[in-house]
XYZ file of C-alpha atoms in Angstrom:
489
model
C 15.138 13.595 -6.371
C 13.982 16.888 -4.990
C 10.298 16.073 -4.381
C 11.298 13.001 -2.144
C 11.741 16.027 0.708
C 8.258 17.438 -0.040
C 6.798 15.219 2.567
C 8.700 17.111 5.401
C 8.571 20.549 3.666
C 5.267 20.300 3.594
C 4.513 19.564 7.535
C 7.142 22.009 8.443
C 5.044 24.676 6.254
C 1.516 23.793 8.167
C 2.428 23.510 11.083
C 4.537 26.653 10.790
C 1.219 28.215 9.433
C -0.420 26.477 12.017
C 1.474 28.111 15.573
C 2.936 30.718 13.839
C 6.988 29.342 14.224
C 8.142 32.530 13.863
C 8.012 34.653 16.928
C 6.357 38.576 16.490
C 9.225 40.641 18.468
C 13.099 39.727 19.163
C 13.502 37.878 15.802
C 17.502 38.064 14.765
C 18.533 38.021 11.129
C 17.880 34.822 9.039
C 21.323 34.684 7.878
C 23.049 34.466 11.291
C 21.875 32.037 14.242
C 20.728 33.298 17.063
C 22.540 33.644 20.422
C 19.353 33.524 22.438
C 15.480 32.044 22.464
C 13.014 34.694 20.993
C 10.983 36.560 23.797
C 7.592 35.221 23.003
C 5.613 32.570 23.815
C 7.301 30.102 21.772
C 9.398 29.147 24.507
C 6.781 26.930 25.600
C 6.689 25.482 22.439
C 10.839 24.986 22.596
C 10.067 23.309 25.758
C 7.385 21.125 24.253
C 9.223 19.824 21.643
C 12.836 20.194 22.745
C 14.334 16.731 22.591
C 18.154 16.110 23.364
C 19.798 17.734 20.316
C 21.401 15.725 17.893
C 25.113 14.070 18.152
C 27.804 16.301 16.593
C 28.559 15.032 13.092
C 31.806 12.411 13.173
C 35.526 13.999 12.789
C 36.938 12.149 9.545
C 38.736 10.438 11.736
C 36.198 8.239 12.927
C 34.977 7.078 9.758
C 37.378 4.176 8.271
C 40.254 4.805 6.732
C 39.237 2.541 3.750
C 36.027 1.093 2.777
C 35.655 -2.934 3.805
C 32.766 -4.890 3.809
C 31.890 -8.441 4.107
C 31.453 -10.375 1.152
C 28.100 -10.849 2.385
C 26.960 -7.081 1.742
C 24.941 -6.185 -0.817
C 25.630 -3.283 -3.539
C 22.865 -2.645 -5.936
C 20.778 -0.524 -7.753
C 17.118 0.478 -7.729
C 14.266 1.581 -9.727
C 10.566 2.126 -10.179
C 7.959 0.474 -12.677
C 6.516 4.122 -12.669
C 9.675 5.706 -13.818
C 10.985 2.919 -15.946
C 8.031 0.941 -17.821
C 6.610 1.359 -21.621
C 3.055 0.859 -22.393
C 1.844 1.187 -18.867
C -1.165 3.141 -18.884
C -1.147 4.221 -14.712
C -2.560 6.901 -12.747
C 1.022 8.813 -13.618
C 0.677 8.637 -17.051
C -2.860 11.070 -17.746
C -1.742 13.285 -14.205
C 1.952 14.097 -16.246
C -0.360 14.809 -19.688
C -3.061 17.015 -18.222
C -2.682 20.586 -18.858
C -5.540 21.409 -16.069
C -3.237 21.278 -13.201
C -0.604 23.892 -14.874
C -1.205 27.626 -15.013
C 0.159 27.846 -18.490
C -1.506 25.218 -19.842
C 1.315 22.856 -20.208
C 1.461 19.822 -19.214
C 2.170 19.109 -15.227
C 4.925 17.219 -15.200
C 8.248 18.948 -16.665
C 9.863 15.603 -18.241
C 6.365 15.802 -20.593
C 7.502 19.347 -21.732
C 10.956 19.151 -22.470
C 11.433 15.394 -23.499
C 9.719 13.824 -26.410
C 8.091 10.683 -26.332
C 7.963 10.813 -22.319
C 5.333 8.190 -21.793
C 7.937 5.502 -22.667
C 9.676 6.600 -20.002
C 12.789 4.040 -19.935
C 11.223 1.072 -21.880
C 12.306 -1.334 -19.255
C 9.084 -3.450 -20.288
C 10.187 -3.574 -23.594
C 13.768 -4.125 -23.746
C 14.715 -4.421 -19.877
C 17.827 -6.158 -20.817
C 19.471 -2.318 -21.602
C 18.949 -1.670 -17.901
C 19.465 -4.633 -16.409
C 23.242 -5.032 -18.708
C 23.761 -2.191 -17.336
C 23.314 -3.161 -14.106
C 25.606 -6.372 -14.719
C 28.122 -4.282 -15.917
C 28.572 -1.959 -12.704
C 29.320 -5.075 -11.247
C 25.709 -4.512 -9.034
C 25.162 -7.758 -6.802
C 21.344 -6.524 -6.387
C 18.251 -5.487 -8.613
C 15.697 -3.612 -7.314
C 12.417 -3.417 -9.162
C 8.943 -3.514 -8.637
C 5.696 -5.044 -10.240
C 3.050 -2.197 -11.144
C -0.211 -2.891 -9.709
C -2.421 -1.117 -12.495
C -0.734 -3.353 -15.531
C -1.486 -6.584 -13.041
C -4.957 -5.534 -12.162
C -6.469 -2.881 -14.484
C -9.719 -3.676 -13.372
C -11.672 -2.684 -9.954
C -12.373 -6.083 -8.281
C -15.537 -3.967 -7.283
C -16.639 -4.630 -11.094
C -16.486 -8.173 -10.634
C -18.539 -10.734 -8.572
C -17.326 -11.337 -4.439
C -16.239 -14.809 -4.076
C -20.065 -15.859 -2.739
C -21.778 -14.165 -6.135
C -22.496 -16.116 -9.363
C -19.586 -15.257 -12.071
C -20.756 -12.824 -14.410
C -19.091 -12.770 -18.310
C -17.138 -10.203 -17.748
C -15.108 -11.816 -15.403
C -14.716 -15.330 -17.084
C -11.692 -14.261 -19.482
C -9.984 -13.187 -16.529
C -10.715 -16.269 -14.192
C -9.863 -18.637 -16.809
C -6.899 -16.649 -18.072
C -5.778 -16.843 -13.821
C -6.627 -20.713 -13.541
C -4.959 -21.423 -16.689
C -1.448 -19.769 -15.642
C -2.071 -21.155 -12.117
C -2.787 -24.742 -12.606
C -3.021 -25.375 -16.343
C -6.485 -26.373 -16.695
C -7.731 -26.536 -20.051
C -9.820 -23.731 -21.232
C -13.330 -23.768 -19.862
C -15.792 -22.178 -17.673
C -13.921 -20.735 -14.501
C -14.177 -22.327 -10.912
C -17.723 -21.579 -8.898
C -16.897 -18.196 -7.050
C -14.334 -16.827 -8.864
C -13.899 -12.939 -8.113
C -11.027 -11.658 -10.032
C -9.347 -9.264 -7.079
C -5.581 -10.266 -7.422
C -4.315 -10.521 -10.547
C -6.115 -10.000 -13.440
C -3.352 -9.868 -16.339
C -1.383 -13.128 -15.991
C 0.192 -12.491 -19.470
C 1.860 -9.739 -17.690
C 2.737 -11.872 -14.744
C 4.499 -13.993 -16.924
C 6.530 -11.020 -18.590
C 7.419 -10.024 -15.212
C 8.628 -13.454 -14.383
C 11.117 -13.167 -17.597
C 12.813 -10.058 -16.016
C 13.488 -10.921 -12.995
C 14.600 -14.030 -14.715
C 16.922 -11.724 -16.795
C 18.352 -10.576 -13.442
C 18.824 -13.705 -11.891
C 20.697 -15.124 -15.167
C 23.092 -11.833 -14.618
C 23.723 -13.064 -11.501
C 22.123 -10.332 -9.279
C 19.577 -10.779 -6.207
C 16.295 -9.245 -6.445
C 14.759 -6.813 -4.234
C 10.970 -6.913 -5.515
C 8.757 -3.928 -4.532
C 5.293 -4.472 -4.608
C 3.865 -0.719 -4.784
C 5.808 1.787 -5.367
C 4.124 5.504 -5.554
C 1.488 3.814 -8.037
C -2.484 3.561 -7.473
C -4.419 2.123 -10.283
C -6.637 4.413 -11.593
C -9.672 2.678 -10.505
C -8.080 2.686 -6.584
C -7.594 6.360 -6.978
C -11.552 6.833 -8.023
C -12.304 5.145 -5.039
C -10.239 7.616 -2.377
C -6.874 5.504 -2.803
C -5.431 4.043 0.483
C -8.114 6.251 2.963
C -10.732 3.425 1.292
C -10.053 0.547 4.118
C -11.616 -2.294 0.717
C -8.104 -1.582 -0.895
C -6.862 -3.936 1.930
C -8.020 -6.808 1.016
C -7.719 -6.211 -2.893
C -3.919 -5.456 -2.116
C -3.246 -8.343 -0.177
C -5.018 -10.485 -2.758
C -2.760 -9.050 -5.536
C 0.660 -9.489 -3.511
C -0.475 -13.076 -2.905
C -0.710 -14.096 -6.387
C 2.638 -11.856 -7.207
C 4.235 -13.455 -4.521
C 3.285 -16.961 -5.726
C 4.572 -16.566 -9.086
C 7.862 -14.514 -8.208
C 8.699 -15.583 -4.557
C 10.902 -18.487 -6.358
C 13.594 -16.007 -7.694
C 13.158 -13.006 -5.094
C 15.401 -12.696 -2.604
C 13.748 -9.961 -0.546
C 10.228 -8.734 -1.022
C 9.490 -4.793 -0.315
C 5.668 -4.728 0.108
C 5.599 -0.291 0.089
C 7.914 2.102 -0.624
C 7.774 5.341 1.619
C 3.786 4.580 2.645
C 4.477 8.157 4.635
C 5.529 10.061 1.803
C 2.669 8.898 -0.653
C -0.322 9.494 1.877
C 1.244 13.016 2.485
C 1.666 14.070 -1.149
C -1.305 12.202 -2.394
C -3.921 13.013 0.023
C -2.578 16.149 1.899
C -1.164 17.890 -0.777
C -2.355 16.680 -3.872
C 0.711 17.456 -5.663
C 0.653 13.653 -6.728
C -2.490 11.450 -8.571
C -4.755 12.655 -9.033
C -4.624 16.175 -7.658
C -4.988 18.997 -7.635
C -2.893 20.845 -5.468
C -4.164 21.366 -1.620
C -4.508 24.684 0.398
C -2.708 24.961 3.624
C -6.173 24.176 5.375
C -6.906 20.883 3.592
C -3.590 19.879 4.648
C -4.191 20.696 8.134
C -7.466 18.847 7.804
C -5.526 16.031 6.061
C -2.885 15.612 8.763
C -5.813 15.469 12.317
C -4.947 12.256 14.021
C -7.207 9.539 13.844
C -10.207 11.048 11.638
C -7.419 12.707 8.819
C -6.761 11.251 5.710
C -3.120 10.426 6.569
C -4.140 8.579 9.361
C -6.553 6.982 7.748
C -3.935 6.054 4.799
C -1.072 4.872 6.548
C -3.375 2.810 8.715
C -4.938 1.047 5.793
C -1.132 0.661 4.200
C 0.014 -0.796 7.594
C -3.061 -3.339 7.796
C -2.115 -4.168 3.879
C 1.650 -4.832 5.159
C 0.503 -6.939 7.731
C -1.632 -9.270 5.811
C 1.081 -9.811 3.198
C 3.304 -10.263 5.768
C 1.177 -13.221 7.156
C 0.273 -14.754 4.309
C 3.465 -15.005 3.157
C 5.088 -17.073 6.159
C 1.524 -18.884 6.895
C 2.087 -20.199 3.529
C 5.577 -20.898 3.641
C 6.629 -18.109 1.036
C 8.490 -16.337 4.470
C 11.093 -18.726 5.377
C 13.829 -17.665 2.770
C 12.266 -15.025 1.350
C 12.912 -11.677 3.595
C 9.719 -9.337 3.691
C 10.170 -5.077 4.735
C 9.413 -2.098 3.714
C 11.873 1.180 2.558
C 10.354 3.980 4.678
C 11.882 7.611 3.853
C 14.108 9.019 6.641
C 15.928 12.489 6.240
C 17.976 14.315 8.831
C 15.844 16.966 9.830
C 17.187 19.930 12.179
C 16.041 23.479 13.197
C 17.944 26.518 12.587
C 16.731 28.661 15.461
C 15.274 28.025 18.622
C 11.643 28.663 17.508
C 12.092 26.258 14.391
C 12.029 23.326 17.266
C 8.038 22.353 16.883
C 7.883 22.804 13.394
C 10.670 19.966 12.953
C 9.777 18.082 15.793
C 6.357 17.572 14.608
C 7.935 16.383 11.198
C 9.919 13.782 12.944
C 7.329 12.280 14.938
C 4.706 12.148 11.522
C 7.546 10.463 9.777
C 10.717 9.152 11.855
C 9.321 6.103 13.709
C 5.830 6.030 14.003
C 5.060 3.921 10.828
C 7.653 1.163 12.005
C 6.503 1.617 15.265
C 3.221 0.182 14.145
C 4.945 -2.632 12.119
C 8.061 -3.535 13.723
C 6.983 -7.039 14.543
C 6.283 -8.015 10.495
C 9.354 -6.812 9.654
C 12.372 -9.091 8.165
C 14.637 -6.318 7.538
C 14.046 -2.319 7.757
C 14.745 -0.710 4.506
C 15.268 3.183 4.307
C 15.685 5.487 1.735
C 18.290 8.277 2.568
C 18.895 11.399 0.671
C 20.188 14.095 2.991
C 19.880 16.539 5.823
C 17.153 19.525 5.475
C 17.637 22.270 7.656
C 14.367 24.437 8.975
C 13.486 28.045 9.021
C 10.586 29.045 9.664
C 8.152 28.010 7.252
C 10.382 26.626 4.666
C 13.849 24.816 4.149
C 16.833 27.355 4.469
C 19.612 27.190 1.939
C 22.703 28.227 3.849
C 26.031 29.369 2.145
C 27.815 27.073 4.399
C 26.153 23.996 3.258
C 26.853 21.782 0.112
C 23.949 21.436 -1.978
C 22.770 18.702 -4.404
C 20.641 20.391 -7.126
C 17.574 19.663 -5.429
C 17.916 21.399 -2.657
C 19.082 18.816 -0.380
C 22.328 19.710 2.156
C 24.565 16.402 1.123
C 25.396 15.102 4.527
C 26.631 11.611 4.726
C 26.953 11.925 8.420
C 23.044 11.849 8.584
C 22.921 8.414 7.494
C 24.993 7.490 10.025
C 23.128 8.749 12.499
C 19.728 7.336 11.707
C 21.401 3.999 11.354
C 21.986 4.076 14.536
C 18.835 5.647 16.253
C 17.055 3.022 14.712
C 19.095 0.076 15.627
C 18.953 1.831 19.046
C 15.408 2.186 19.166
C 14.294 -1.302 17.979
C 17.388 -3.810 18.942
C 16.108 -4.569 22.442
C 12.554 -4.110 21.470
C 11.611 -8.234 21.931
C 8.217 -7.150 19.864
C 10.378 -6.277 17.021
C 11.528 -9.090 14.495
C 13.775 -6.845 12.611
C 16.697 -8.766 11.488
C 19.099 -5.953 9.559
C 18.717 -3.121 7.872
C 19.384 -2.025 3.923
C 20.219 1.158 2.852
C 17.375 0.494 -0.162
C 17.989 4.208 -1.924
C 20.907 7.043 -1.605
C 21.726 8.897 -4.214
C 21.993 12.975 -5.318
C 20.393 15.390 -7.951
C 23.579 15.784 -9.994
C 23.190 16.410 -13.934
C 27.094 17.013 -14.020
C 28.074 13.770 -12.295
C 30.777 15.870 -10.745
C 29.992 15.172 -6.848
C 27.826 11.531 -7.207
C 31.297 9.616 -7.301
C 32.435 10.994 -3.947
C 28.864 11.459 -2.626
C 28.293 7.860 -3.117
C 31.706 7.052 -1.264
C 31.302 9.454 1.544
C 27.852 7.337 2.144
C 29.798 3.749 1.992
C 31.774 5.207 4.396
C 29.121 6.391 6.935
C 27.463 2.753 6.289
C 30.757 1.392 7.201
C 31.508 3.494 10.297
C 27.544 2.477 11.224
C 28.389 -1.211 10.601
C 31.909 -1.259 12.637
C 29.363 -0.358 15.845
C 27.677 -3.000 14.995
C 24.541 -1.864 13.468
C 23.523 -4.971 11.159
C 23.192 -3.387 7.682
C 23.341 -6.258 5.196
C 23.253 -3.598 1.628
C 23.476 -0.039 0.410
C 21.364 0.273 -3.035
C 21.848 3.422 -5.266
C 18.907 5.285 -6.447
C 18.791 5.003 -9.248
C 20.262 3.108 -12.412
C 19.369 5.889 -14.904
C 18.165 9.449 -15.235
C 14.286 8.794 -15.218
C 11.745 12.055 -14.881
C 11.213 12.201 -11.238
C 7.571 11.631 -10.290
C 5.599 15.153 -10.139
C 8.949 16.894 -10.924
């Protein structure tokens, strides 16, 4: 999963571009830490940023001796429509063909040079009953999947009538297709008003509704994600989540999913990592539709307020919010449990003078965007994947550290920790409505399957030591069910 650490790779990078991290006289050696602060005027920045430095990791003593949960907890496994689904013509699929974006005119994304037939990805639309056996068989009491906004709504709602316009033709297949699956009218001309911006394909509504069904009948929970690192291509056109009319069109979608799923989901994830999509969408472009940024673009990307991540995750928290209330004004809320899975890694500096560079990463993407949402939140999900250490400019690989093939130090004792800062942070918090938390991905870049099997029990047990203290973490799902290409990777 190495690209799901670009996000804080690529702030370290600016910013380290930006103040110049890396002091002109007194640096020591990279390879060894350093003994003392470097004699510039980065000390000001160390006292800036400096926070109180974080807790030792836990001896192996503390952890449990053996692994116990309640019956209550949830194991399961996760996916993405993106990564999984057949015949789903998304902004992923002409971005991973295009040989524009690669200097040897191949194309960009490696799984569509070295594996054939790459657009079918896993052919979970197809025959989802492969995965979701599978699935059974590990004995998983959760499914996570998602519903992919481009096969629901291939359309711009901008092409079709607002609800005060007369209905033009193109638009009456759609409506009537919608009323149809909605209320069973017979066939006819659609209601006065109609303007087409939730769902559009209700035929693929319907297919959606038979796997989940397929999940349920296995006797797994679902964990339904409404976007998941997927635009439509018509979204992207119009400048993706920095266009504030996506709002509305989103929440309009999630009500009609929500309607015809809400029944069999047990837990409803309206984003997946909203920080790391506006930051490698819009500030580095090494997502749909690209291309790439320069260091300056980024900079420009990331100015508060006015910057195209702002403006993103704003628009992504005002989309949360509105399927959040909808939901419970409408009584889809009361069993159904509504959050998001926000990325969290365990970020540290090397040296002294890596201190702003990190600490600016943390505050973009720690706690700000729950800060924002914390009371439309049911549970907290977040998506842990291991500790990245700073230097300088760029992530240092250290020959002390155990690696994952991605580039990621494994570090179980990370997860821990953030499980507690944020049940720290938002327990007492009477504007939050956070109930528990879930553990909604973990896993490791590991071709050989040598370390997964103890990397995924050295996690349990951090999630257990977490839980003992009485965090409230109600699952742990494993990222991910099959080998999949890896978004840009």
């Amino acid at each position: 999963n190495i690209v799901q650490g670009s996000a804080p790779r690529m702030v370290i990078q600016m910013v380290a571009a930006a103040i110049a991290v890396q002091p002109s006289v007194g640096t020591p050696a990279l390879d060894r830490p350093s003994t003392s602060p470097p004699k510039s005027g980065l000390a000001f920045w160390h006292h800036f940023f400096a926070s109180s430095p974080p807790p030792p990791p836990p001896s192996a003593a503390a952890y449990p001796s053996a692994l116990s949960f309640d019956r209550s907890f949830l194991f399961g496994v996760a996916t993405a429509p993106a990564h999984v689904e057949d015949n789903l013509h998304d902004a992923w699929l002409p971005f991973c063909n295009t040989t524009e974006l690669h200097p040897n005119g191949r194309p960009h994304c490696h799984a569509w040079r070295t594996t054939p037939r790459a657009a079918e990805r896993l052919r979970f639309w197809s025959e989802p009953e492969a995965e979701i056996g599978l699935a059974a068989a590990l004995n998983s009491g959760v499914f996570r999947m998602g519903v992919d906004w481009s096969r629901l709504a291939p359309t711009s709602p901008s092409a079709f009538p607002n609800a005060s316009a007369p209905v033009a033709p193109a638009c009456s297949a759609f409506c009537e297709a919608r009323e149809e699956a909605k209320v069973g009218a017979s066939p006819g001309a659609p209601p006065e008003g109609c303007a087409c911006s939730g769902v559009q394909d209700f035929v693929a509504l319907a297919r959606y509704r038979e796997i989940v069904g397929m999940a349920k009948a296995k006797g797994m929970k679902v964990v339904l994600t409404l976007f998941h690192h997927s635009l439509p291509k018509w979204a992207l056109a119009d400048g993706g989540w920095t266009n504030g009319a996506l709002v509305d069109y989103f929440a309009a979608f999630s009500a009609d999913v929500v309607d015809a799923l809400a029944a069999d989901t047990e837990f409803l994830i309206t984003f997946n990592e909203p920080t790391v999509f506006a930051m490698l969408t819009h500030c580095a472009g090494i997502w749909p539709p690209g291309p790439k940024k320069s260091t300056s673009q980024g900079l420009r990307c990331l100015a508060p307020i006015v910057g195209d991540y702002a403006r993103a995750v704003w628009n992504i928290q005002a989309a949360h919010r509105a399927v959040y209330a909808d939901a419970k004004a409408r009584g889809r809320g009361s069993a159904l449990k509504i959050g998001v899975a926000h990325n969290v890694g365990y970020n540290v500096a090397e040296h002294v003078w890596d201190e702003a560079a990190t600490a600016v990463a943390k505050a973009l993407l720690k706690f700000s965007f729950i800060d924002a949402i914390r009371d439309t939140l049911d549970f907290c999900g977040l998506n842990y994947y291991g500790k990245e250490i700073t230097r300088g400019g760029s992530i240092a690989i250290r020959d002390d550290e155990e690696y994952s093939e991605s580039g990621r130090v494994v570090y179980p004792a990370g997860l821990y920790s953030l499980l507690k800062d944020f049940d720290e942070r938002y327990r007492d918090d009477e504007t939050s409505t956070i109930q528990s938390y879930i553990v909604t991905e973990n896993g490791i870049s590991d071709a050989s399957d040598v370390m997964r099997p103890a990397y995924i029990v050295e996690h349990l047990l951090a999630v257990a030591r977490a839980v003992d203290e009485g965090v409230p973490v109600s699952g742990y799902l494993h990222w991910t069910i099959s080998d999949n290409w890896e978004w840009a990777d």
